[in-house]
Coordinates of N, CA and C in Angstrom, one line a residue:
X14 N 0.9 -1.2 0.0 CA 0.0 0.0 0.1 C 0.9 1.2 0.1
X15 N 0.6 2.2 -0.8 CA 1.2 3.6 -0.9 C 0.9 4.3 0.2
X16 N 1.9 5.2 0.7 CA 1.7 6.1 1.8 C 0.7 7.2 1.4
X17 N 0.5 7.5 0.2 CA -0.5 8.6 -0.2 C -1.9 8.1 0.1
X18 N -2.1 6.9 0.1 CA -3.6 6.5 0.4 C -3.8 7.0 2.0
X19 N -2.9 6.7 2.8 CA -3.0 7.2 4.2 C -3.1 8.7 4.3
X20 N -2.2 9.2 3.6 CA -2.1 10.7 3.8 C -3.5 11.4 3.1
X21 N -3.9 11.0 2.0 CA -5.3 11.4 1.7 C -6.3 11.3 2.8
X22 N -6.3 10.1 3.3 CA -7.5 9.8 4.4 C -7.2 10.7 5.6
X23 N -6.0 10.9 6.1 CA -5.6 11.7 7.2 C -6.0 13.2 6.8
X24 N -5.7 13.8 5.7 CA -6.1 15.1 5.4 C -7.6 15.3 5.5
X25 N -8.3 14.3 4.8 CA -9.7 14.5 4.7 C -10.3 14.4 6.0
X26 N -9.9 13.5 6.9 CA -10.3 13.3 8.2 C -10.3 14.5 9.0
X27 N -9.2 15.2 8.9 CA -9.0 16.5 9.7 C -9.8 17.6 9.1
X28 N -9.9 17.7 7.7 CA -10.8 18.7 7.0 C -12.2 18.6 7.5
X29 N -12.7 17.3 7.3 CA -14.1 16.9 7.6 C -14.4 17.3 9.1
X30 N -13.5 16.8 10.0 CA -13.7 17.0 11.5 C -13.7 18.6 11.8
X31 N -12.9 19.4 11.2 CA -12.9 20.8 11.3 C -14.1 21.5 10.8
X32 N -14.6 21.1 9.6 CA -15.7 21.6 9.0 C -17.0 21.2 9.9
X33 N -17.1 20.0 10.4 CA -18.1 19.8 11.2 C -18.1 20.5 12.5
X34 N -17.0 20.8 13.0 CA -17.1 21.7 14.3 C -17.6 23.1 13.8
X35 N -17.1 23.5 12.7 CA -17.6 24.9 12.3 C -19.2 24.8 12.1
X36 N -19.6 23.7 11.4 CA -21.0 23.6 11.2 C -21.8 23.6 12.4
X37 N -21.2 22.8 13.5 CA -22.0 22.8 14.8 C -22.1 24.3 15.4
X38 N -20.9 25.1 15.3 CA -21.0 26.4 15.8 C -22.0 27.3 14.9
X39 N -22.2 27.0 13.7 CA -23.1 27.8 12.8 C -24.5 27.5 13.3
X40 N -24.8 26.2 13.7 CA -26.0 25.7 13.9 C -26.6 26.3 15.2
X41 N -25.5 26.4 16.2 CA -25.9 27.1 17.4 C -26.1 28.5 17.2
X42 N -25.4 29.2 16.4 CA -25.7 30.6 16.1 C -27.1 30.8 15.2
X43 N -27.4 29.9 14.4 CA -28.7 29.9 13.6 C -29.8 29.7 14.4
X44 N -29.8 28.7 15.3 CA -31.0 28.2 16.1 C -31.0 28.7 17.5
X45 N -29.8 29.2 18.1 CA -29.8 29.7 19.3 C -29.9 31.2 19.4
X46 N -29.3 31.8 18.3 CA -29.4 33.3 18.3 C -29.9 34.0 17.1
X47 N -30.6 33.0 16.3 CA -31.3 33.4 15.2 C -30.4 34.3 14.1
X48 N -29.2 34.0 13.9 CA -28.4 34.7 13.1 C -27.5 33.8 12.3
X49 N -27.0 34.3 11.1 CA -26.1 33.5 10.3 C -26.8 32.3 9.5
X50 N -27.9 32.5 8.9 CA -28.7 31.6 8.3 C -27.8 31.2 7.0
X51 N -27.4 32.3 6.3 CA -26.7 32.1 5.0 C -25.3 31.4 5.1
X52 N -24.7 31.9 6.2 CA -23.4 31.1 6.6 C -23.6 29.7 6.8
X53 N -24.5 29.3 7.6 CA -24.9 28.0 7.9 C -25.1 27.1 6.8
X54 N -26.0 27.7 5.8 CA -26.2 26.9 4.6 C -24.9 26.6 3.8
X55 N -24.1 27.8 3.7 CA -22.7 27.5 2.9 C -21.8 26.5 3.5
X56 N -21.7 26.6 4.8 CA -21.0 25.6 5.6 C -21.4 24.2 5.5
X57 N -22.8 24.1 5.6 CA -23.3 22.7 5.6 C -23.1 22.1 4.2
X58 N -23.3 22.9 3.2 CA -23.1 22.4 1.7 C -21.7 22.1 1.5
X59 N -20.6 22.8 2.0 CA -19.2 22.6 1.9 C -19.0 21.3 2.7
X60 N -19.5 21.1 3.9 CA -19.1 19.9 4.7 C -19.7 18.8 4.0
X61 N -20.8 18.9 3.3 CA -21.5 17.6 2.7 C -20.5 17.2 1.5
X62 N -20.1 18.1 0.7 CA -19.2 17.8 -0.3 C -17.9 17.2 0.1
X63 N -17.3 17.7 1.1 CA -16.0 17.2 1.7 C -16.1 16.0 2.4
X64 N -17.4 15.7 3.1 CA -17.8 14.4 3.6 C -17.8 13.3 2.5
X65 N -18.2 13.5 1.5 CA -18.3 12.6 0.3 C -16.9 12.3 0.0
X66 N -16.1 13.2 -0.3 CA -14.6 13.0 -0.6 C -14.2 12.2 0.5
X67 N -14.2 12.5 1.7 CA -13.7 11.7 2.9 C -14.3 10.2 3.0
X68 N -15.6 10.0 2.4 CA -16.1 8.5 2.3 C -15.3 7.8 1.3
X69 N -15.1 8.5 0.1 CA -14.2 7.8 -0.9 C -12.8 7.4 -0.4
X70 N -12.2 8.3 0.2 CA -10.8 8.1 0.7 C -10.7 7.1 1.7
X71 N -11.7 7.2 2.7 CA -11.7 6.2 3.9 C -12.1 4.9 3.2
X72 N -13.0 4.7 2.4 CA -13.3 3.4 1.9 C -12.0 2.8 1.1
X73 N -11.4 3.7 0.4 CA -10.2 3.3 -0.4 C -9.2 2.7 0.5
X74 N -8.9 3.4 1.6 CA -8.0 3.0 2.7 C -8.5 1.6 3.3
X75 N -9.7 1.4 3.6 CA -10.2 0.3 4.3 C -10.0 -0.9 3.4
X76 N -10.5 -0.7 2.2 CA -10.3 -1.8 1.2 C -8.9 -2.3 1.0
X77 N -7.9 -1.4 1.0 CA -6.6 -1.8 0.8 C -6.0 -2.2 2.0
X78 N -6.4 -1.9 3.2 CA -6.1 -2.5 4.5 C -6.8 -3.7 4.7
X79 N -7.6 -4.1 4.0 CA -8.6 -5.2 4.2 C -9.4 -5.4 5.6
X80 N -9.8 -4.4 5.8 CA -10.7 -4.3 7.1 C -12.0 -4.8 6.9
X81 N -12.6 -5.3 7.9 CA -14.0 -6.0 7.9 C -14.9 -4.7 7.6
X82 N -16.1 -5.2 7.1 CA -17.1 -4.3 6.9 C -17.5 -3.5 8.0
X83 N -17.6 -4.0 9.1 CA -18.1 -3.2 10.3 C -17.0 -2.1 10.6
X84 N -15.8 -2.5 10.5 CA -14.7 -1.4 10.9 C -14.9 -0.4 9.8
X85 N -15.0 -0.7 8.5 CA -15.3 0.4 7.4 C -16.3 1.3 7.8
X86 N -17.5 0.7 8.1 CA -18.6 1.5 8.4 C -18.4 2.3 9.5
X87 N -17.7 1.9 10.6 CA -17.5 2.9 11.9 C -16.5 4.0 11.4
X88 N -15.5 3.7 10.6 CA -14.5 4.8 10.3 C -15.5 5.9 9.3
X89 N -16.4 5.3 8.4 CA -17.1 6.2 7.6 C -18.1 7.1 8.5
X90 N -18.6 6.4 9.4 CA -19.6 7.3 10.3 C -18.8 8.2 11.3
X91 N -17.7 8.0 11.5 CA -16.9 8.9 12.5 C -16.8 10.4 11.9
X92 N -17.0 10.5 10.7 CA -17.0 11.8 9.9 C -18.2 12.6 10.3
X93 N -19.3 11.9 10.9 CA -20.5 12.6 11.2 C -20.6 12.9 12.7
X94 N -19.7 12.3 13.5 CA -19.7 12.6 14.9 C -18.6 13.7 15.3
X95 N -19.1 14.9 16.0 CA -18.1 15.9 16.2 C -17.0 15.4 17.0
X96 N -15.8 15.7 16.9 CA -14.6 15.2 17.5 C -14.1 13.8 17.4
X97 N -15.0 12.8 16.9 CA -14.8 11.6 16.7 C -13.7 11.5 15.6
X98 N -13.7 12.1 14.5 CA -12.8 11.8 13.4 C -11.4 12.1 14.0
X99 N -11.2 13.1 14.8 CA -9.7 13.2 15.4 C -9.2 12.0 15.9
X100 N -9.9 11.4 16.9 CA -9.6 10.2 17.6 C -9.5 9.1 16.6
X101 N -10.4 8.9 15.9 CA -10.4 7.6 14.9 C -9.2 7.8 13.9
X102 N -9.0 9.0 13.5 CA -7.8 9.2 12.6 C -6.5 8.7 13.1
X103 N -6.2 9.0 14.4 CA -4.9 8.7 15.1 C -4.9 7.2 15.2
X104 N -6.0 6.6 15.6 CA -6.0 5.2 15.7 C -5.8 4.5 14.5
X105 N -6.4 4.9 13.5 CA -6.2 4.3 12.1 C -4.9 4.6 11.5
X106 N -4.4 5.6 11.7 CA -2.9 5.9 11.4 C -2.0 4.9 11.9
X107 N -2.3 4.9 13.2 CA -1.1 3.9 13.9 C -1.3 2.5 13.6
X108 N -2.5 2.2 13.1 CA -2.8 0.8 12.7 C -2.2 0.6 11.2
X109 N -2.3 1.5 10.4 CA -2.0 1.4 9.1 C -0.5 1.8 8.7
X110 N 0.2 2.4 9.5 CA 1.6 2.6 9.2 C 2.5 1.4 9.1
X111 N 2.3 0.4 10.0 CA 3.1 -0.9 9.7 C 2.8 -1.6 8.4
X112 N 1.6 -1.3 7.9 CA 1.4 -1.8 6.5 C 2.1 -1.1 5.5
X113 N 2.4 0.2 5.7 CA 3.1 0.8 4.7 C 4.6 0.3 4.5
X114 N 5.2 -0.3 5.5 CA 6.5 -0.7 5.5 C 6.5 -2.2 4.9
X115 N 5.4 -2.6 4.5 CA 5.5 -4.1 4.0 C 5.2 -5.1 4.9
X116 N 4.8 -4.8 6.3 CA 4.5 -5.8 7.3 C 3.2 -6.5 6.8
X117 N 3.1 -7.6 7.5 CA 1.8 -8.4 7.2 C 0.7 -7.6 7.9
X118 N -0.4 -7.7 7.3 CA -1.7 -7.1 7.8 C -2.1 -7.5 9.3
X119 N -2.5 -6.6 10.2 CA -3.0 -7.0 11.4 C -4.4 -7.6 11.1
X120 N -4.8 -8.7 12.0 CA -6.3 -9.2 11.7 C -7.1 -8.1 12.3
X121 N -8.1 -7.8 11.5 CA -9.2 -6.9 11.8 C -10.0 -7.4 13.0
X122 N -10.4 -6.3 13.9 CA -11.2 -6.7 15.0 C -12.5 -5.8 14.6
X123 N -13.7 -6.5 14.9 CA -14.9 -5.7 14.6 C -15.3 -5.0 15.6

């Protein structure tokens, strides 16, 4: 597996997580303080597009790392939970780095 597969995933995990936090702040402003409706719309659309890119890259990484279906689904869903993507990304990176050096794959846990 090429290191670029992991790098693409890591970049999109961080970008998606940051955009989700910004979106949460916009939602608080929109519904809590009745302001920023246009900004909330723009941020939500941007996050949606970036999340689709994240899904593609995460699925690509999971298929190349030969993860179980359940693990891939968990990683895909982590982009929808505020702050989860930061923690999942670190765990995924630690698990995938040995695969980049040509080591044998670690058996997947569901």
